[in-house]
Short mmCIF file of C-alpha atoms in Angstrom, two decimals:
data_model
loop_
_atom_site.label_atom_id
_atom_site.label_comp_id
_atom_site.label_asym_id
_atom_site.label_seq_id
_atom_site.Cartn_x
_atom_site.Cartn_y
_atom_site.Cartn_z
CA MET A 534 95.43 89.66 96.93
CA LYS A 535 94.16 91.15 100.19
CA ALA A 536 94.59 94.82 101.09
CA VAL A 537 93.24 97.39 103.51
CA ARG A 538 91.64 100.22 101.53
CA MET A 539 89.76 103.38 102.33
CA HIS A 540 86.67 104.08 100.23
CA SER A 541 86.02 107.51 101.71
CA TYR A 542 87.75 109.96 104.03
CA GLY A 543 87.19 109.68 107.78
CA GLY A 544 88.16 107.71 110.86
CA SER A 545 89.36 104.14 111.10
CA GLU A 546 85.87 102.93 110.24
CA VAL A 547 86.51 103.78 106.55
CA LEU A 548 89.19 101.08 106.28
CA VAL A 549 88.05 97.88 104.57
CA TYR A 550 89.97 94.59 104.33
CA GLU A 551 89.16 93.22 100.90
CA ASP A 552 90.29 91.50 97.72
CA VAL A 553 91.96 93.73 95.12
CA PRO A 554 93.88 93.01 91.91
CA GLN A 555 97.58 92.29 92.39
CA PRO A 556 99.72 95.07 90.88
CA GLN A 557 102.20 94.36 88.09
CA PRO A 558 105.61 96.02 87.94
CA ALA A 559 106.49 98.49 85.19
CA ALA A 560 109.92 98.30 83.57
CA ASP A 561 111.60 100.29 86.39
CA GLU A 562 109.68 98.69 89.26
CA VAL A 563 109.84 95.63 91.48
CA LEU A 564 106.92 93.57 92.77
CA ILE A 565 107.33 92.97 96.50
CA ARG A 566 105.50 90.52 98.76
CA VAL A 567 104.97 92.68 101.86
CA HIS A 568 106.01 90.99 105.11
CA ALA A 569 105.57 94.10 107.28
CA ALA A 570 104.24 97.62 106.76
CA GLY A 571 104.93 100.65 108.92
CA VAL A 572 102.09 102.76 110.28
CA ASN A 573 102.84 106.49 110.41
CA PRO A 574 101.04 109.71 111.31
CA VAL A 575 100.84 110.62 107.61
CA ASP A 576 98.55 107.59 107.12
CA TRP A 577 95.79 108.81 109.45
CA LYS A 578 96.20 112.33 108.10
CA ILE A 579 95.62 111.14 104.53
CA ARG A 580 92.76 108.92 105.73
CA ASN A 581 91.13 111.98 107.34
CA GLY A 582 91.42 113.98 104.12
CA TYR A 583 94.50 116.11 104.73
CA GLY A 584 96.40 116.68 101.51
CA LYS A 585 93.58 115.58 99.19
CA GLU A 586 94.65 118.13 96.61
CA THR A 587 98.38 117.51 97.12
CA PHE A 588 98.35 113.75 96.68
CA GLY A 589 95.41 113.41 94.31
CA HIS A 590 94.42 109.93 95.45
CA ARG A 591 91.53 108.26 93.73
CA LEU A 592 89.29 106.32 96.07
CA PRO A 593 89.35 103.55 97.01
CA HIS A 594 93.00 103.90 98.08
CA ILE A 595 95.53 101.71 99.90
CA LEU A 596 97.44 103.61 102.61
CA GLY A 597 101.01 103.07 103.81
CA CYS A 598 104.52 103.98 102.64
CA ASP A 599 106.98 101.98 104.81
CA LEU A 600 107.56 98.34 103.99
CA ALA A 601 109.79 95.32 104.32
CA GLY A 602 109.36 92.25 102.18
CA VAL A 603 110.74 89.99 99.49
CA VAL A 604 111.09 90.79 95.79
CA GLU A 605 108.78 88.54 93.75
CA SER A 606 109.59 89.84 90.27
CA VAL A 607 111.38 92.72 88.58
CA GLY A 608 110.77 94.92 85.56
CA SER A 609 113.02 94.73 82.52
CA GLU A 610 115.03 97.85 83.47
CA VAL A 611 115.74 96.79 87.09
CA LYS A 612 119.46 96.12 87.56
CA ARG A 613 120.21 96.09 91.29
CA LEU A 614 117.54 93.77 92.70
CA LYS A 615 116.41 90.24 91.87
CA PRO A 616 113.60 87.89 92.91
CA GLY A 617 114.20 86.54 96.40
CA ASP A 618 115.97 89.65 97.72
CA ALA A 619 114.79 90.80 101.16
CA VAL A 620 114.22 94.55 100.89
CA TYR A 621 112.87 97.52 102.82
CA GLY A 622 112.04 101.08 101.89
CA TYR A 623 109.72 104.02 101.56
CA THR A 624 107.35 104.29 98.61
CA SER A 625 105.73 107.36 97.13
CA LEU A 626 102.66 108.67 98.93
CA ARG A 627 101.16 109.42 95.52
CA ARG A 628 100.68 105.73 94.63
CA GLU A 629 98.90 102.77 96.20
CA GLY A 630 100.41 101.92 99.56
CA THR A 631 101.88 99.14 101.62
CA TYR A 632 98.80 97.93 103.53
CA ALA A 633 98.56 95.04 101.09
CA GLU A 634 100.02 91.61 100.38
CA PHE A 635 101.93 92.98 97.38
CA ILE A 636 103.15 96.38 96.23
CA VAL A 637 105.09 97.70 93.27
CA ALA A 638 107.91 100.12 94.02
CA LYS A 639 110.50 101.95 91.98
CA GLU A 640 113.86 100.24 92.27
CA SER A 641 115.19 103.49 93.76
CA GLU A 642 112.63 103.39 96.61
CA VAL A 643 113.86 100.15 98.18
CA THR A 644 117.18 98.60 99.12
CA LEU A 645 118.45 95.36 100.58
CA LYS A 646 117.23 94.76 104.13
CA PRO A 647 120.03 94.59 106.70
CA THR A 648 120.36 91.02 107.95
CA SER A 649 120.54 92.39 111.52
CA LEU A 650 116.87 93.48 111.28
CA ASP A 651 113.81 91.29 110.98
CA PHE A 652 111.01 92.38 108.63
CA ILE A 653 109.00 94.13 111.35
CA GLN A 654 112.00 96.11 112.58
CA ALA A 655 113.00 97.04 109.02
CA ALA A 656 109.51 98.30 108.16
CA ALA A 657 109.68 100.66 111.14
CA VAL A 658 112.84 102.41 109.90
CA PRO A 659 112.19 104.42 106.68
CA VAL A 660 109.89 107.32 107.68
CA GLY A 661 111.47 107.65 111.13
CA ALA A 662 114.96 107.75 109.66
CA LEU A 663 113.96 110.15 106.88
CA THR A 664 112.23 112.48 109.34
CA SER A 665 115.29 112.51 111.59
CA TRP A 666 117.63 113.14 108.64
CA GLN A 667 115.49 116.03 107.40
CA ALA A 668 115.32 117.59 110.88
CA LEU A 669 119.07 117.37 111.46
CA PHE A 670 120.45 118.17 108.03
CA ASP A 671 117.77 119.91 105.94
CA ILE A 672 116.25 122.04 108.71
CA ALA A 673 119.00 122.43 111.36
CA HIS A 674 121.85 122.30 108.79
CA LEU A 675 124.00 120.10 111.03
CA THR A 676 127.57 119.90 109.72
CA HIS A 677 130.65 117.77 110.33
CA GLY A 678 132.06 118.26 113.82
CA GLN A 679 128.86 119.60 115.38
CA LYS A 680 127.15 117.70 118.16
CA VAL A 681 123.49 117.24 118.92
CA LEU A 682 121.72 116.05 122.07
CA ILE A 683 118.75 113.80 121.40
CA HIS A 684 116.53 113.03 124.38
CA ALA A 685 113.11 111.50 124.83
CA ALA A 686 113.45 109.53 121.60
#
């Protein structure tokens, strides 16, 4: 399969489009053909070397965590998803990423893609939605009945 990998830390010049082995799903994982991948600030930060110790990536490494695609195959313990399902989600930053034709993800990291979204729209949702949720509920502790004004979104 084709993927965009970084072989060293640095600017965009360290990204290389190349052939890599296709991953195989473990028992609790699904293999997904990626139709769209989100690009987020965390990607350039990792590419520049931020969080080297935290994430422990071995180089070369495939960046990306947001995706939308179609399930190709499932591990033996996967119950909710099946081949042919259109899915979207957010995968762990500790594993190989979504800038590839295929990715393996834990079943818990992806869910069925809403039919109202195309693959590109769906791939843009996960990190943005998670960041908003964390800001409103984990940081600001928003509760039922409170109101919030969001501007310049």
